[in-house]
Amino acid sequence: GIQVEQSPPDLILQEGANSTLRCNFSDSVNNLQWFHQNPWGQLINLFYIPSGTKQNGRLSATTVATERYSLLYISSSQTTDSGVYFCAVRGNAGNMLTFGGGTRLMVKP
Amino acid sequence: NAGVTQTPKFQVLKTGQSMTLQCAQDMNHNSMYWYRQDPGMGLRLIYYSASEGTTDKGEVPNGYNVSRLNKREFSLRLESAAPSQTSVYFCASSPARGAFFGQGTRLTVV
């Protein structure tokens, strides 16, 4: 099946700093999403972005499907951004939605 | 509009007991999924259903069975629970674009 790798696995930021999270995948995809899992365990949809660029407030994401990677940008980070960020993809060849291992982000005040 | 609803939210089982985790979605999505998330880990796919009447194994299906009862409901059954199945279980449903998750079921097997 499709392989999904996220980097870095852990990230510690000072409040106000910017960061870039990366998601690499091993095959063509028709579905790519970024999720934020908050400290209570809830999975929150951030972006549906199988290709192109989207922005939502301080967050933006870019997927370069031909090169099989996606980036999530967090600007002016806040303590409420802490949690785990997951990338999930569905390959063109099937229906499985596969998650990466996540990036655990801690934003310090 | 409830989205994806999982029951129960918490459960403690003794080793060898059986139980069924329920999941229902009201968004008319074709695809539904069951995942488990162990502490500090990502989500691993147990089973999925691309449409009513079909189910397929995911990455970690051993020890589990599923039923796609109708388009709305997708249940996960543990026939003989083991401590290794202690985890948080998430159900998801997916249209052609995106996926939506339930709140999770925290299961402890003692």
mmCIF file of N, CA and C in Angstrom, chain A residues 30-31 33 35 37 40-43 45 48 54 86 90 94-102 104, chain B residues 31 33 35 37 40-43 45 48 50 57-59 90 94-101 103:
data_model
loop_
_atom_site.group_PDB
_atom_site.id
_atom_site.type_symbol
_atom_site.label_atom_id
_atom_site.label_comp_id
_atom_site.label_asym_id
_atom_site.label_seq_id
_atom_site.Cartn_x
_atom_site.Cartn_y
_atom_site.Cartn_z
ATOM 1 N N ASN A 30 -5.513 10.758 -4.760
ATOM 2 C CA ASN A 30 -6.681 11.541 -5.152
ATOM 3 C C ASN A 30 -7.317 12.236 -3.951
ATOM 4 N N ASN A 31 -6.716 12.038 -2.786
ATOM 5 C CA ASN A 31 -7.242 12.638 -1.567
ATOM 6 C C ASN A 31 -6.058 12.865 -0.632
ATOM 7 N N GLN A 33 -5.365 15.062 3.054
ATOM 8 C CA GLN A 33 -5.897 15.955 4.093
ATOM 9 C C GLN A 33 -4.853 16.176 5.175
ATOM 10 N N PHE A 35 -4.831 17.092 9.278
ATOM 11 C CA PHE A 35 -5.646 17.117 10.485
ATOM 12 C C PHE A 35 -4.807 17.641 11.646
ATOM 13 N N GLN A 37 -4.812 17.035 15.718
ATOM 14 C CA GLN A 37 -5.391 16.317 16.850
ATOM 15 C C GLN A 37 -5.091 17.129 18.105
ATOM 16 N N TRP A 40 -7.241 16.884 23.575
ATOM 17 C CA TRP A 40 -8.359 16.040 24.009
ATOM 18 C C TRP A 40 -8.586 14.871 23.058
ATOM 19 N N GLY A 41 -7.762 14.756 22.041
ATOM 20 C CA GLY A 41 -7.838 13.621 21.126
ATOM 21 C C GLY A 41 -8.718 13.814 19.918
ATOM 22 N N GLN A 42 -9.373 14.949 19.822
ATOM 23 C CA GLN A 42 -10.281 15.189 18.705
ATOM 24 C C GLN A 42 -9.504 15.488 17.425
ATOM 25 N N LEU A 43 -9.932 14.885 16.324
ATOM 26 C CA LEU A 43 -9.296 15.115 15.025
ATOM 27 C C LEU A 43 -10.056 16.211 14.289
ATOM 28 N N ASN A 45 -10.369 18.644 10.977
ATOM 29 C CA ASN A 45 -9.984 18.862 9.588
ATOM 30 C C ASN A 45 -9.355 20.240 9.409
ATOM 31 N N TYR A 48 -8.385 19.976 2.961
ATOM 32 C CA TYR A 48 -8.459 18.947 1.927
ATOM 33 C C TYR A 48 -7.669 19.502 0.754
ATOM 34 N N LYS A 54 -3.778 26.243 -0.462
ATOM 35 C CA LYS A 54 -4.929 26.815 0.237
ATOM 36 C C LYS A 54 -4.435 27.552 1.474
ATOM 37 N N PHE A 86 -1.463 15.521 11.529
ATOM 38 C CA PHE A 86 -1.418 14.325 10.688
ATOM 39 C C PHE A 86 -1.734 14.665 9.243
ATOM 40 N N ARG A 90 -5.242 9.115 0.229
ATOM 41 C CA ARG A 90 -5.888 7.974 -0.429
ATOM 42 C C ARG A 90 -5.310 7.885 -1.826
ATOM 43 N N GLY A 94 -6.901 2.748 -4.902
ATOM 44 C CA GLY A 94 -7.758 2.065 -3.942
ATOM 45 C C GLY A 94 -8.549 3.012 -3.074
ATOM 46 N N ASN A 95 -9.147 2.467 -2.006
ATOM 47 C CA ASN A 95 -10.000 3.256 -1.135
ATOM 48 C C ASN A 95 -9.441 3.439 0.269
ATOM 49 N N MET A 96 -8.255 2.890 0.524
ATOM 50 C CA MET A 96 -7.692 3.020 1.857
ATOM 51 C C MET A 96 -7.243 4.453 2.107
ATOM 52 N N LEU A 97 -7.560 4.975 3.303
ATOM 53 C CA LEU A 97 -7.097 6.298 3.719
ATOM 54 C C LEU A 97 -5.987 6.061 4.727
ATOM 55 N N THR A 98 -4.752 6.365 4.333
ATOM 56 C CA THR A 98 -3.573 6.021 5.118
ATOM 57 C C THR A 98 -2.987 7.256 5.778
ATOM 58 N N PHE A 99 -2.677 7.124 7.072
ATOM 59 C CA PHE A 99 -2.127 8.229 7.839
ATOM 60 C C PHE A 99 -0.610 8.146 7.939
ATOM 61 N N GLY A 100 0.013 9.305 7.992
ATOM 62 C CA GLY A 100 1.411 9.379 8.371
ATOM 63 C C GLY A 100 1.542 9.276 9.878
ATOM 64 N N GLY A 101 2.784 9.239 10.344
ATOM 65 C CA GLY A 101 3.030 9.070 11.766
ATOM 66 C C GLY A 101 2.791 10.320 12.602
ATOM 67 N N GLY A 102 2.624 11.465 11.940
ATOM 68 C CA GLY A 102 2.310 12.689 12.664
ATOM 69 C C GLY A 102 3.526 13.516 13.036
ATOM 70 N N ARG A 104 4.421 16.005 16.212
ATOM 71 C CA ARG A 104 3.962 16.474 17.525
ATOM 72 C C ARG A 104 4.534 17.866 17.754
ATOM 73 N N SER B 31 -17.935 5.648 1.735
ATOM 74 C CA SER B 31 -16.809 4.986 2.395
ATOM 75 C C SER B 31 -16.811 5.229 3.900
ATOM 76 N N TYR B 33 -14.543 3.901 7.658
ATOM 77 C CA TYR B 33 -13.268 3.360 8.118
ATOM 78 C C TYR B 33 -13.279 3.155 9.626
ATOM 79 N N TYR B 35 -10.198 2.895 12.608
ATOM 80 C CA TYR B 35 -8.787 3.021 12.936
ATOM 81 C C TYR B 35 -8.582 2.763 14.428
ATOM 82 N N GLN B 37 -5.689 3.970 17.483
ATOM 83 C CA GLN B 37 -4.561 4.850 17.794
ATOM 84 C C GLN B 37 -4.029 4.474 19.173
ATOM 85 N N GLY B 40 0.724 7.852 21.786
ATOM 86 C CA GLY B 40 1.883 8.446 21.135
ATOM 87 C C GLY B 40 2.095 8.015 19.698
ATOM 88 N N MET B 41 1.101 7.341 19.123
ATOM 89 C CA MET B 41 1.264 6.808 17.772
ATOM 90 C C MET B 41 0.265 7.447 16.807
ATOM 91 N N GLY B 42 0.471 7.135 15.528
ATOM 92 C CA GLY B 42 -0.477 7.578 14.517
ATOM 93 C C GLY B 42 -1.685 6.657 14.447
ATOM 94 N N LEU B 43 -2.543 6.876 13.461
ATOM 95 C CA LEU B 43 -3.742 6.061 13.279
ATOM 96 C C LEU B 43 -3.451 4.930 12.305
ATOM 97 N N LEU B 45 -5.114 1.713 10.155
ATOM 98 C CA LEU B 45 -6.383 1.279 9.597
ATOM 99 C C LEU B 45 -6.650 -0.180 9.927
ATOM 100 N N TYR B 48 -11.978 -1.214 6.354
ATOM 101 C CA TYR B 48 -12.723 -0.156 5.713
ATOM 102 C C TYR B 48 -13.805 -0.755 4.822
ATOM 103 N N ALA B 50 -15.837 0.404 1.298
ATOM 104 C CA ALA B 50 -15.941 1.377 0.207
ATOM 105 C C ALA B 50 -17.392 1.685 -0.135
ATOM 106 N N LYS B 57 -9.888 -5.572 4.496
ATOM 107 C CA LYS B 57 -8.928 -5.470 5.578
ATOM 108 C C LYS B 57 -8.000 -4.291 5.358
ATOM 109 N N GLY B 58 -7.624 -3.679 6.492
ATOM 110 C CA GLY B 58 -6.632 -2.626 6.450
ATOM 111 C C GLY B 58 -5.288 -3.153 6.908
ATOM 112 N N GLU B 59 -4.562 -2.322 7.615
ATOM 113 C CA GLU B 59 -3.204 -2.654 8.053
ATOM 114 C C GLU B 59 -3.163 -3.640 9.223
ATOM 115 N N PHE B 90 -11.161 5.035 16.347
ATOM 116 C CA PHE B 90 -11.834 6.102 15.604
ATOM 117 C C PHE B 90 -12.547 5.521 14.393
ATOM 118 N N SER B 94 -16.259 9.021 4.549
ATOM 119 C CA SER B 94 -15.606 9.817 3.526
ATOM 120 C C SER B 94 -16.454 9.900 2.270
ATOM 121 N N PRO B 95 -16.667 11.122 1.792
ATOM 122 C CA PRO B 95 -17.214 11.294 0.452
ATOM 123 C C PRO B 95 -16.059 11.183 -0.539
ATOM 124 N N ALA B 96 -16.247 11.633 -1.751
ATOM 125 C CA ALA B 96 -15.142 11.591 -2.713
ATOM 126 C C ALA B 96 -14.001 12.500 -2.266
ATOM 127 N N ARG B 97 -14.338 13.587 -1.581
ATOM 128 C CA ARG B 97 -13.336 14.556 -1.135
ATOM 129 C C ARG B 97 -13.352 14.631 0.381
ATOM 130 N N GLY B 98 -12.224 14.338 1.004
ATOM 131 C CA GLY B 98 -12.103 14.528 2.434
ATOM 132 C C GLY B 98 -12.585 13.362 3.262
ATOM 133 N N ALA B 99 -12.484 13.494 4.574
ATOM 134 C CA ALA B 99 -12.955 12.478 5.523
ATOM 135 C C ALA B 99 -13.315 13.175 6.826
ATOM 136 N N PHE B 100 -14.263 12.548 7.534
ATOM 137 C CA PHE B 100 -14.766 13.133 8.778
ATOM 138 C C PHE B 100 -14.720 12.069 9.863
ATOM 139 N N PHE B 101 -14.263 12.467 11.053
ATOM 140 C CA PHE B 101 -14.028 11.511 12.114
ATOM 141 C C PHE B 101 -14.997 11.678 13.269
ATOM 142 N N GLN B 103 -15.687 11.030 17.503
ATOM 143 C CA GLN B 103 -14.947 11.507 18.675
ATOM 144 C C GLN B 103 -14.044 10.446 19.285
#
